[in-house]
PDB file of C-alpha atoms in Angstrom:
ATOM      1  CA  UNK A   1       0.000   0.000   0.000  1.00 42.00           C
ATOM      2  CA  UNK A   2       2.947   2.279   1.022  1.00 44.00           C
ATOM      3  CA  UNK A   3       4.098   1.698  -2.787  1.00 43.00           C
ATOM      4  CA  UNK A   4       0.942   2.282  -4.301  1.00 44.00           C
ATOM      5  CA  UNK A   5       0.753   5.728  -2.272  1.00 46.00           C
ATOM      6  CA  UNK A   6       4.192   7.385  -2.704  1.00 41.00           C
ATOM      7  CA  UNK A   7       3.573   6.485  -6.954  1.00 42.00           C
ATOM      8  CA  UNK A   8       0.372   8.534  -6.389  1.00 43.00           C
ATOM      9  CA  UNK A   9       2.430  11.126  -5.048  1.00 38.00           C
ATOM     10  CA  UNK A  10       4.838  11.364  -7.319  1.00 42.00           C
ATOM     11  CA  UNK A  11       2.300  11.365 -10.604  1.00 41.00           C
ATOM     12  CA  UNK A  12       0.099  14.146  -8.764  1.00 43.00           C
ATOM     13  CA  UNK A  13       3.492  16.261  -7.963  1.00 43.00           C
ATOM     14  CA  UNK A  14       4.486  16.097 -12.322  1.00 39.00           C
ATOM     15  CA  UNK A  15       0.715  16.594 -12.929  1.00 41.00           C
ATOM     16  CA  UNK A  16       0.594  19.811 -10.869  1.00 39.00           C
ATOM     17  CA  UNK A  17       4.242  20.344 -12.745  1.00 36.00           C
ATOM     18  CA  UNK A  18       2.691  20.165 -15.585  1.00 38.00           C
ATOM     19  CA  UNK A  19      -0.225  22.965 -15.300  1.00 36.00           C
ATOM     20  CA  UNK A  20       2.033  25.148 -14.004  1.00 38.00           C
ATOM     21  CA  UNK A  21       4.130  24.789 -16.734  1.00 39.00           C
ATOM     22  CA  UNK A  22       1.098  24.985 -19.500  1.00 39.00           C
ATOM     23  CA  UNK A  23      -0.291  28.139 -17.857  1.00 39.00           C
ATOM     24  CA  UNK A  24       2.703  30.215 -17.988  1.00 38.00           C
ATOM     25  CA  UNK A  25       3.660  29.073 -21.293  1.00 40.00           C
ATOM     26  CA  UNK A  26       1.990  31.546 -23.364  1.00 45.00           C
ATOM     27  CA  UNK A  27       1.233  34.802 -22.485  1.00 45.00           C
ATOM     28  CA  UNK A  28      -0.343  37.966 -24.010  1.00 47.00           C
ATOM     29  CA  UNK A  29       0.583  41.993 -23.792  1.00 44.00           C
ATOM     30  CA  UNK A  30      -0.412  44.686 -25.621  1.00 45.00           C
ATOM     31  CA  UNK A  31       2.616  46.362 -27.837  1.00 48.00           C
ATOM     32  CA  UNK A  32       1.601  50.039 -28.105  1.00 43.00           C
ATOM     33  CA  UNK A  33       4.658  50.837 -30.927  1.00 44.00           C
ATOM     34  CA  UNK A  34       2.238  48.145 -33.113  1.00 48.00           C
ATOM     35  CA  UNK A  35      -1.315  48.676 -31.721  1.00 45.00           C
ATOM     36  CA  UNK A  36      -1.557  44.900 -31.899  1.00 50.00           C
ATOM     37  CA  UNK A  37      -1.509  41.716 -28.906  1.00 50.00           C
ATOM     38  CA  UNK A  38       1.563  40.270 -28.979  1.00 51.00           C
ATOM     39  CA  UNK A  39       1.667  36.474 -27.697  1.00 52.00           C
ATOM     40  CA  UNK A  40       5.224  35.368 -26.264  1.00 46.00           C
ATOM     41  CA  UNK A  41       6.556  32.141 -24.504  1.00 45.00           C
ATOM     42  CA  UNK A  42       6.674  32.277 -20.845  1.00 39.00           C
ATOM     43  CA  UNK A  43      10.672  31.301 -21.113  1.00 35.00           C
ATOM     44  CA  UNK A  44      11.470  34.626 -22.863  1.00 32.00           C
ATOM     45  CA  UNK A  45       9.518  37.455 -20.489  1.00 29.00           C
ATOM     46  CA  UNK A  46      10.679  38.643 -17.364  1.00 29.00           C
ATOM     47  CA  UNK A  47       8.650  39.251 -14.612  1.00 31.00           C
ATOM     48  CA  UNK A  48       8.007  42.683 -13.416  1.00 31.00           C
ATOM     49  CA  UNK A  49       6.156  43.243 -10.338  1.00 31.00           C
ATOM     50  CA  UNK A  50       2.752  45.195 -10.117  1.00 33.00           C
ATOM     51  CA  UNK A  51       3.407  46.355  -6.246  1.00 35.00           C
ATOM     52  CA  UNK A  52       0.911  44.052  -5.091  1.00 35.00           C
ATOM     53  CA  UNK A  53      -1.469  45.724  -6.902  1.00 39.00           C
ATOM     54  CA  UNK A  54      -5.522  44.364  -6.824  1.00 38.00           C
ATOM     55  CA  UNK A  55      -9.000  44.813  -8.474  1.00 41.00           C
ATOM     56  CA  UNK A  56     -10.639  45.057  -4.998  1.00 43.00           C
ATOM     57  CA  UNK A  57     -10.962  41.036  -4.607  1.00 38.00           C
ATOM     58  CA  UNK A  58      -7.889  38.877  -4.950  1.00 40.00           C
ATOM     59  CA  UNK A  59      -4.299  40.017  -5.717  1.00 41.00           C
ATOM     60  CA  UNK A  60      -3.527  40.889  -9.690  1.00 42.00           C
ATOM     61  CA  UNK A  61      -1.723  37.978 -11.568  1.00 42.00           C
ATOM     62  CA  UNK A  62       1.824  40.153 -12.005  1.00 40.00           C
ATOM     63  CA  UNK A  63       1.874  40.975 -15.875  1.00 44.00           C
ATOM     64  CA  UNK A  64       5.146  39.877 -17.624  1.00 45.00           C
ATOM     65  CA  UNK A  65       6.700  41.862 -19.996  1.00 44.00           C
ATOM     66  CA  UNK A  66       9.356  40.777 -22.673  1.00 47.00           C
ATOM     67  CA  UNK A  67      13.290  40.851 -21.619  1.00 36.00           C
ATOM     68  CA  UNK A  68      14.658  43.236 -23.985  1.00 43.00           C
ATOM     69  CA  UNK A  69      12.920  45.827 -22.453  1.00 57.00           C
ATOM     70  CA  UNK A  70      15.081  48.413 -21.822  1.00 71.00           C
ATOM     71  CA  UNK A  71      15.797  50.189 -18.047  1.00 82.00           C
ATOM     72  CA  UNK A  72      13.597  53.817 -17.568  1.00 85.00           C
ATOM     73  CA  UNK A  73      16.026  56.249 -17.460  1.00 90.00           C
ATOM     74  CA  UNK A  74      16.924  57.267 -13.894  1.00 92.00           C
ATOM     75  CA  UNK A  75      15.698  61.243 -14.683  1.00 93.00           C
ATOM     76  CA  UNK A  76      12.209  59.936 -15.414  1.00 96.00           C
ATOM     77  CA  UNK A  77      11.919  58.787 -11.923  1.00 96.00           C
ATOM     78  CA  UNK A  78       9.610  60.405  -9.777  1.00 97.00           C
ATOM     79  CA  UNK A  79      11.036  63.013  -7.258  1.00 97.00           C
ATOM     80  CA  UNK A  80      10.751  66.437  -5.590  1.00 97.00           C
ATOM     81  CA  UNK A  81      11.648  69.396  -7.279  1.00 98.00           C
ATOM     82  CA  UNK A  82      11.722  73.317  -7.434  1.00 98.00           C
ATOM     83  CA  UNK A  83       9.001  75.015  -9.538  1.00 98.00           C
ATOM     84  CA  UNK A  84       8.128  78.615 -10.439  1.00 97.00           C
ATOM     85  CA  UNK A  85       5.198  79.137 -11.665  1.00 98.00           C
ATOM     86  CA  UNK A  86       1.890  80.959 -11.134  1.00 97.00           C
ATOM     87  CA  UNK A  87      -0.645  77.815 -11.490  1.00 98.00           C
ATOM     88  CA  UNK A  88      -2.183  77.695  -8.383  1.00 98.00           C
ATOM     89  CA  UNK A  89      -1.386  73.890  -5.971  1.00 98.00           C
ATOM     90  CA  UNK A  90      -2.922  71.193  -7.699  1.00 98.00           C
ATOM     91  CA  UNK A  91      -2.530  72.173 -11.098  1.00 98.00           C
ATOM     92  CA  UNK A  92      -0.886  69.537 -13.381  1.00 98.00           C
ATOM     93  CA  UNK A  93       1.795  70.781 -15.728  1.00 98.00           C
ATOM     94  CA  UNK A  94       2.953  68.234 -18.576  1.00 98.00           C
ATOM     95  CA  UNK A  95       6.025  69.334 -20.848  1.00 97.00           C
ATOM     96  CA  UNK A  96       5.525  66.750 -23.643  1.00 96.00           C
ATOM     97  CA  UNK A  97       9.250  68.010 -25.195  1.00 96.00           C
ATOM     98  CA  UNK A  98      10.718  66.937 -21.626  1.00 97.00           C
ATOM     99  CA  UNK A  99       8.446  63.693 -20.993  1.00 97.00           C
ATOM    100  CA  UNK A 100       7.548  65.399 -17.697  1.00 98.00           C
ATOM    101  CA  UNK A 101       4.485  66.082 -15.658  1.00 98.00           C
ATOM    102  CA  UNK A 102       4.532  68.485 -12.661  1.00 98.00           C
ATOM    103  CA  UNK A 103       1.950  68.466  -9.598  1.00 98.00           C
ATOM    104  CA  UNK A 104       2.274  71.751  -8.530  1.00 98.00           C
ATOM    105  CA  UNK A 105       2.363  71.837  -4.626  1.00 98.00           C
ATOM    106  CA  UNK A 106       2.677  74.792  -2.460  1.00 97.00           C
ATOM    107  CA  UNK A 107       6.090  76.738  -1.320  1.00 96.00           C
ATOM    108  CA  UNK A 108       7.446  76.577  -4.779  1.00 97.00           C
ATOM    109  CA  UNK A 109       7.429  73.106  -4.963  1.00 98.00           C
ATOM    110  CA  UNK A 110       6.143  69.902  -7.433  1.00 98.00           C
ATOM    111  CA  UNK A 111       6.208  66.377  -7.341  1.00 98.00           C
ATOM    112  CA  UNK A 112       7.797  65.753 -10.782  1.00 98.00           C
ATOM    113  CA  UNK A 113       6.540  62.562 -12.829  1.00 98.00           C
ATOM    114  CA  UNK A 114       8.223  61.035 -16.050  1.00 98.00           C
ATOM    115  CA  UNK A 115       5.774  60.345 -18.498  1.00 97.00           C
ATOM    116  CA  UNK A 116       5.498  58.905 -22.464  1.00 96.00           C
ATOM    117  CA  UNK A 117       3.605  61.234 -24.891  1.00 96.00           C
ATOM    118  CA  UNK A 118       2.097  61.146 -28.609  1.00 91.00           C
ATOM    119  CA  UNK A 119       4.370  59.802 -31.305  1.00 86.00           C
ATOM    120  CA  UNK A 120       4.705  62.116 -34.379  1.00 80.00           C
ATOM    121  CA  UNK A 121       1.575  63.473 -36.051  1.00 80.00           C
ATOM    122  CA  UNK A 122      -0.222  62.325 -32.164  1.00 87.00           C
ATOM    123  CA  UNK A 123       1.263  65.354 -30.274  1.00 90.00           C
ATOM    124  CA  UNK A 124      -0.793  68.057 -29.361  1.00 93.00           C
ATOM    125  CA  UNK A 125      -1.337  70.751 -26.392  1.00 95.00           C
ATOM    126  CA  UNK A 126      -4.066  72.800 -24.773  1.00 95.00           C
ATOM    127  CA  UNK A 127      -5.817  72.979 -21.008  1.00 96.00           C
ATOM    128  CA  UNK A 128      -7.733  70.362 -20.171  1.00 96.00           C
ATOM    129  CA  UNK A 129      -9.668  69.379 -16.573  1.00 97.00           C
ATOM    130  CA  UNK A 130      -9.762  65.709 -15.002  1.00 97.00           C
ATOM    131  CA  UNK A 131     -13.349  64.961 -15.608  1.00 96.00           C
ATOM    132  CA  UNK A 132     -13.552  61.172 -14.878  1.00 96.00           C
ATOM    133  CA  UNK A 133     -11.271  58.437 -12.527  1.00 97.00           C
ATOM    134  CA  UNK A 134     -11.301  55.140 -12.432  1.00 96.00           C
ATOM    135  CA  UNK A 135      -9.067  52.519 -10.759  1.00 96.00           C
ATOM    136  CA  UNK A 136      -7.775  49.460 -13.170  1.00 96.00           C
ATOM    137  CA  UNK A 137     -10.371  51.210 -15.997  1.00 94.00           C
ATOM    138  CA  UNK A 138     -11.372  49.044 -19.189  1.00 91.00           C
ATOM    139  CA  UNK A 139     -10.175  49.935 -22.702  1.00 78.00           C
ATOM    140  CA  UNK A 140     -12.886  50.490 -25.766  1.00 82.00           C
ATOM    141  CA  UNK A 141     -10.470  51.658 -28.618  1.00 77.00           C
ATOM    142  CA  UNK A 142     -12.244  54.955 -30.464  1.00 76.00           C
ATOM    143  CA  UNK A 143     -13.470  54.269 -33.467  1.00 81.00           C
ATOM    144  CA  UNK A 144     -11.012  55.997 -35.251  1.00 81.00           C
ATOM    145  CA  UNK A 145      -8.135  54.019 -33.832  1.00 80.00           C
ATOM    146  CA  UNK A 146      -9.846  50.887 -34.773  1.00 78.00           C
ATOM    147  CA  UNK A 147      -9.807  52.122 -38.621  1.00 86.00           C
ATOM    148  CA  UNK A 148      -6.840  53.570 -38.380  1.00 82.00           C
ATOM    149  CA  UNK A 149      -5.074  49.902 -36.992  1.00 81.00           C
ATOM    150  CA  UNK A 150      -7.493  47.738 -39.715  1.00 84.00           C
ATOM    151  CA  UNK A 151      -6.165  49.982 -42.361  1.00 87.00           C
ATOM    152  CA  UNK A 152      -2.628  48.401 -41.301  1.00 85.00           C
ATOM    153  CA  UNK A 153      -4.050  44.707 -40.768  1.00 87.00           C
ATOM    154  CA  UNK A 154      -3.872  45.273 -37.128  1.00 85.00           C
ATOM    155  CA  UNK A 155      -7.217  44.216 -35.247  1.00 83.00           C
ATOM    156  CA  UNK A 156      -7.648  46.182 -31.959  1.00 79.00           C
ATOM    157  CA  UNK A 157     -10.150  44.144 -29.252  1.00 81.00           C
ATOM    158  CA  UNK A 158     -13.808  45.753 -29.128  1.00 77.00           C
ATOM    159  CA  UNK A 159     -12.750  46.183 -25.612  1.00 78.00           C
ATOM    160  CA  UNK A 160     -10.431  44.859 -23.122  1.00 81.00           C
ATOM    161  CA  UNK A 161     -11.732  44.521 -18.899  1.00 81.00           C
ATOM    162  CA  UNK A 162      -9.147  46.087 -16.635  1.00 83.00           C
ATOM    163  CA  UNK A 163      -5.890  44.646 -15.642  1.00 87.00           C
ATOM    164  CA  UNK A 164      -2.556  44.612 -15.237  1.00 84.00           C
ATOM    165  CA  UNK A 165      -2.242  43.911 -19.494  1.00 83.00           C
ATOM    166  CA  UNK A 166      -4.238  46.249 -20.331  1.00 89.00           C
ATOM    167  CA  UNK A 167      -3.040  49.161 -22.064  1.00 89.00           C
ATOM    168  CA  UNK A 168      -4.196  51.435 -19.562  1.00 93.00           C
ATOM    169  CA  UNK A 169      -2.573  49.947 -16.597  1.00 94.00           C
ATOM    170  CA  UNK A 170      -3.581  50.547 -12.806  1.00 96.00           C
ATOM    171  CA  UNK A 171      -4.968  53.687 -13.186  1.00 97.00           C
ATOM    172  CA  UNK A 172      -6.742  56.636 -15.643  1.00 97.00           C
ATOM    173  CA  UNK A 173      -7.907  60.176 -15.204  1.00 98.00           C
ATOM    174  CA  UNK A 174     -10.118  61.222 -18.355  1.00 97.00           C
ATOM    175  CA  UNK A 175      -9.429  64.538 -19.562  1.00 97.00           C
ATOM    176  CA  UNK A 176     -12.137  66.660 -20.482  1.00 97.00           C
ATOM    177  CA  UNK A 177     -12.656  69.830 -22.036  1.00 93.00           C
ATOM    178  CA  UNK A 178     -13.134  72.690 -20.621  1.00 79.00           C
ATOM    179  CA  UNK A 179     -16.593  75.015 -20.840  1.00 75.00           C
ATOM    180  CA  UNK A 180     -18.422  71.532 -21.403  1.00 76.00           C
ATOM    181  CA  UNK A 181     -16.565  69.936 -24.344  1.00 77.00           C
ATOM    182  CA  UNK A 182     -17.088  66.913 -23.191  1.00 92.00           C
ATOM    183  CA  UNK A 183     -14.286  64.469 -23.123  1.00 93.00           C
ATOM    184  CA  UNK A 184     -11.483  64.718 -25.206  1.00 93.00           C
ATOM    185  CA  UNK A 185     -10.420  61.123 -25.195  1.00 91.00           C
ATOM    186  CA  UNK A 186      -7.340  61.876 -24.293  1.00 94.00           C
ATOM    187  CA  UNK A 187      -6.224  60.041 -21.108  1.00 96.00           C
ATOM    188  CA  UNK A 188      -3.694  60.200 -18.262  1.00 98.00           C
ATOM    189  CA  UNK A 189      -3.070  56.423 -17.724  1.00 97.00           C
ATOM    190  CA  UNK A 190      -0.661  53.996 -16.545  1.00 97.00           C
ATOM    191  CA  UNK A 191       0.947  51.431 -18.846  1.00 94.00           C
ATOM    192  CA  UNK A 192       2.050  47.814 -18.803  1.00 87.00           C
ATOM    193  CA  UNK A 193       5.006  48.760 -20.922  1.00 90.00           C
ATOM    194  CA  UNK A 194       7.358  51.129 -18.662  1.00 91.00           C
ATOM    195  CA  UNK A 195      10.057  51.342 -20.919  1.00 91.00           C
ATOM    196  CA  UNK A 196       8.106  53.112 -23.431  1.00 92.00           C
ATOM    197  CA  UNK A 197       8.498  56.588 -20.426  1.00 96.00           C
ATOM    198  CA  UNK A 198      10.639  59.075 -21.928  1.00 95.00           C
ATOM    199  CA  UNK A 199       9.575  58.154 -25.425  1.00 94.00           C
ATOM    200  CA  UNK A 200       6.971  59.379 -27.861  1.00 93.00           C
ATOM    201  CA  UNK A 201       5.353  56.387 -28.454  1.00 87.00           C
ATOM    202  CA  UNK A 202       1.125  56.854 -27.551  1.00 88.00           C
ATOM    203  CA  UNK A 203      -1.596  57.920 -29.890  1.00 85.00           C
ATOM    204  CA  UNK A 204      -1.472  61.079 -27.859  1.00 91.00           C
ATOM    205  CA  UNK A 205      -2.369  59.871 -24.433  1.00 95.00           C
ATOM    206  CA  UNK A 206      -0.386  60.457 -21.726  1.00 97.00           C
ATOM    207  CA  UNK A 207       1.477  57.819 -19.980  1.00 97.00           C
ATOM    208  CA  UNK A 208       3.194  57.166 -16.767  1.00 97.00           C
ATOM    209  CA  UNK A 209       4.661  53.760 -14.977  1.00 96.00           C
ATOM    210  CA  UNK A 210       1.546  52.205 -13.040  1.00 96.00           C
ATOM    211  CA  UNK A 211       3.561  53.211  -9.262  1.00 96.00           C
ATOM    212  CA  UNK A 212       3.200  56.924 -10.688  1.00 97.00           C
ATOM    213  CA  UNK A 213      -0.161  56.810 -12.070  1.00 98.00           C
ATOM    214  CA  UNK A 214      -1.547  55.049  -8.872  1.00 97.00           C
ATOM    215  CA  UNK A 215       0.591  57.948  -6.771  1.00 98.00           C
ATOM    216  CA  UNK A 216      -0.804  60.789  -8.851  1.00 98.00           C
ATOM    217  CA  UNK A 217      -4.442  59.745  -8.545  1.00 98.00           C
ATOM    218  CA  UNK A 218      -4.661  60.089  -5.223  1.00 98.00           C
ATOM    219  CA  UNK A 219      -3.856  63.257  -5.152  1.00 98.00           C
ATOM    220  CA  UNK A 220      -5.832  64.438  -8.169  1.00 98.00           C
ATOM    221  CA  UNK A 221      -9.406  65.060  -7.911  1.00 97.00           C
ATOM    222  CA  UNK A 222     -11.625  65.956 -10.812  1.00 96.00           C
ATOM    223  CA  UNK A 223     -11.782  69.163 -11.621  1.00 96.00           C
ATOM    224  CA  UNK A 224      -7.897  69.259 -11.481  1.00 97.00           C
ATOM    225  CA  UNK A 225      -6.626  71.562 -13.644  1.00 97.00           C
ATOM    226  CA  UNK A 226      -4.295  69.878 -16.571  1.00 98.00           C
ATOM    227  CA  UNK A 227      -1.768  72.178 -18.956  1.00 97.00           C
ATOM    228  CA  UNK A 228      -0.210  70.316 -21.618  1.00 97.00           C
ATOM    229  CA  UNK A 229       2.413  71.699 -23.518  1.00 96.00           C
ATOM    230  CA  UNK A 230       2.699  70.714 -26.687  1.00 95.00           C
ATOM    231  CA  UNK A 231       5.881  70.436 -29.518  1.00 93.00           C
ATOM    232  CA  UNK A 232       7.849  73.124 -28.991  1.00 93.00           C
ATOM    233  CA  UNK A 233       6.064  74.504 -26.480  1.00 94.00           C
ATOM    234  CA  UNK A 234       8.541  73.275 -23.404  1.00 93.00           C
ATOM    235  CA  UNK A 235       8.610  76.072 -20.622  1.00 84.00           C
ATOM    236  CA  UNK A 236       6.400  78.460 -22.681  1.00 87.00           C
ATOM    237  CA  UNK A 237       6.059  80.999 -19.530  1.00 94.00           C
ATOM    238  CA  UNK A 238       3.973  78.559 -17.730  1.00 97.00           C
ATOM    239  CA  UNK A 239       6.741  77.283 -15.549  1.00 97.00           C
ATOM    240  CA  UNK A 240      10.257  76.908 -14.763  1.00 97.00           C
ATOM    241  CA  UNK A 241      12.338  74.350 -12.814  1.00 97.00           C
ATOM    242  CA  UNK A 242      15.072  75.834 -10.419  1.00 95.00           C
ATOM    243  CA  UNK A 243      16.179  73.023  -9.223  1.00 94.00           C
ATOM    244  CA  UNK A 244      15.874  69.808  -7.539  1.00 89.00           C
ATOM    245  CA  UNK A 245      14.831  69.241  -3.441  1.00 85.00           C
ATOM    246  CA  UNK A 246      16.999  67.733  -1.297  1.00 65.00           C
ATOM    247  CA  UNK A 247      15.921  63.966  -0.681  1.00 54.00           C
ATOM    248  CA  UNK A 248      14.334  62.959   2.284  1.00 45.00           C
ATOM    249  CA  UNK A 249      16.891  61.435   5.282  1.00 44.00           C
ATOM    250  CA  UNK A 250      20.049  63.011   4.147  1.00 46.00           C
ATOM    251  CA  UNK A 251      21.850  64.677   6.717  1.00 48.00           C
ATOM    252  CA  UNK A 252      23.365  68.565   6.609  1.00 44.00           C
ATOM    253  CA  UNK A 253      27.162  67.477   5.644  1.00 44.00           C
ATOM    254  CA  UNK A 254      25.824  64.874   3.179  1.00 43.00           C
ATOM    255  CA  UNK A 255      23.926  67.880   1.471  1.00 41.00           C
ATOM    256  CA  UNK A 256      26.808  70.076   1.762  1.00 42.00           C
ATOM    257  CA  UNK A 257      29.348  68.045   0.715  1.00 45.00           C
ATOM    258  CA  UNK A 258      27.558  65.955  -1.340  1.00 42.00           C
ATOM    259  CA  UNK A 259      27.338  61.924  -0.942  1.00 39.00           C
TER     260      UNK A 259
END
């Protein structure tokens, strides 16, 4: 009997084996420089974690993303910073040239974000307002994306339930227009793709790594005021950056002599 039950043992141990193996064999992202799913063997992604991240009921399944991705440069990370400007605290500056967004706080200060913008012929500028929040949001490409990607031979989803591979990531604030315009579909979102921050790479949508979205939101209520600088626009009187703050636990000499 002791035979019989260590055999059972062992084929339930390479059946389990087994399903693990098959479900993390083939995985899907979205690859926002082709507009198109991309499916890839479970072998050749690394695993990048979503901070524990959840949809309100059990923890997120942490997305995988392809290993040639390449490291966000270390200037796009989020820190504290020096800002002149006459926006009032809680206005959002974004300098699409720079690939940065600015929460303007008070004292001369603003959390500074790095963010990915609209590719060429997607980049635009103007003053928008947060109209609408939502936490892991859906994805319904607009219709003129979806003609614009069939046109191609790409075919976009009808729509796509939150998640950590959707193209939105963790978090989006919907930019409306001000005076009543309505939505602009233009979005401020997080993205399953960090790499892609610093680059022009969206269809004009503004992106930022999901830790930054999910930061930003919580401070942003609608009705937030959002300036976007467009091409060529960078600075444009609406603010300046005089310099960076001091990070948080260094001591006196360490700031004065550096280290």
């Amino acid at each position: 009997m002791r035979l019989i039950s260590l055999k059972t043992v062992a084929l339930a141990g390479l059946a389990t084996l087994a399903l693990a193996g098959g479900a993390s064999a083939d995985t899907r992202y979205f690859d926002h420089s082709s507009q198109t799913w991309v499916s890839t063997s479970g072998d050749s992604r690394a695993v990048v974690s979503s901070g524990g991240a959840s949809l309100g009921r059990a923890p997120v399944r942490v997305a995988r993303q392809p290993q040639a991705m390449r490291p966000v440069d270390p200037r796009f990370k989020r820190q504290s910073v020096r800002l002149s400007t006459k926006e009032k605290p809680g206005t959002i500056i974004i300098d699409t040239d720079r690939k940065f967004l600015y929460f303007v706080e008070a004292g001369g200060t603003a959390t500074r974000y790095g963010v990915g913008v609209g590719k060429e012929g997607f980049a635009w500028g103007g003053t928008m307002k947060i109209g609408r929040k939502a936490e892991w949001p859906g994805w319904t490409p607009p219709a003129t994306m979806v003609a614009r990607e069939r046109a191609k031979g790409h075919i976009l989803p009808a729509y796509m339930a939150g998640g950590p591979d959707n193209p939105l990531g963790a978090r989006a604030m919907y930019l409306y227009r001000g005076g009543g315009g309505g939505d602009s579909m233009f979005r401020i979102h997080g993205t399953n793709q960090p790499w892609t921050i610093g680059l022009n790479m969206s269809s004009g949508c503004i992106r930022m790594m999901n830790e930054d979205v999910t930061h930003l939101y919580e401070r942003a209520d609608r009705g937030t005021k959002v300036i976007v600088l467009g091409p060529g626009q960078s600075g444009n009187g609406v603010y300046a950056e005089t310099g960076t703050m001091r990070p948080a636990g260094r001591g006196l000499l360490a700031a004065v002599f550096g280290g």
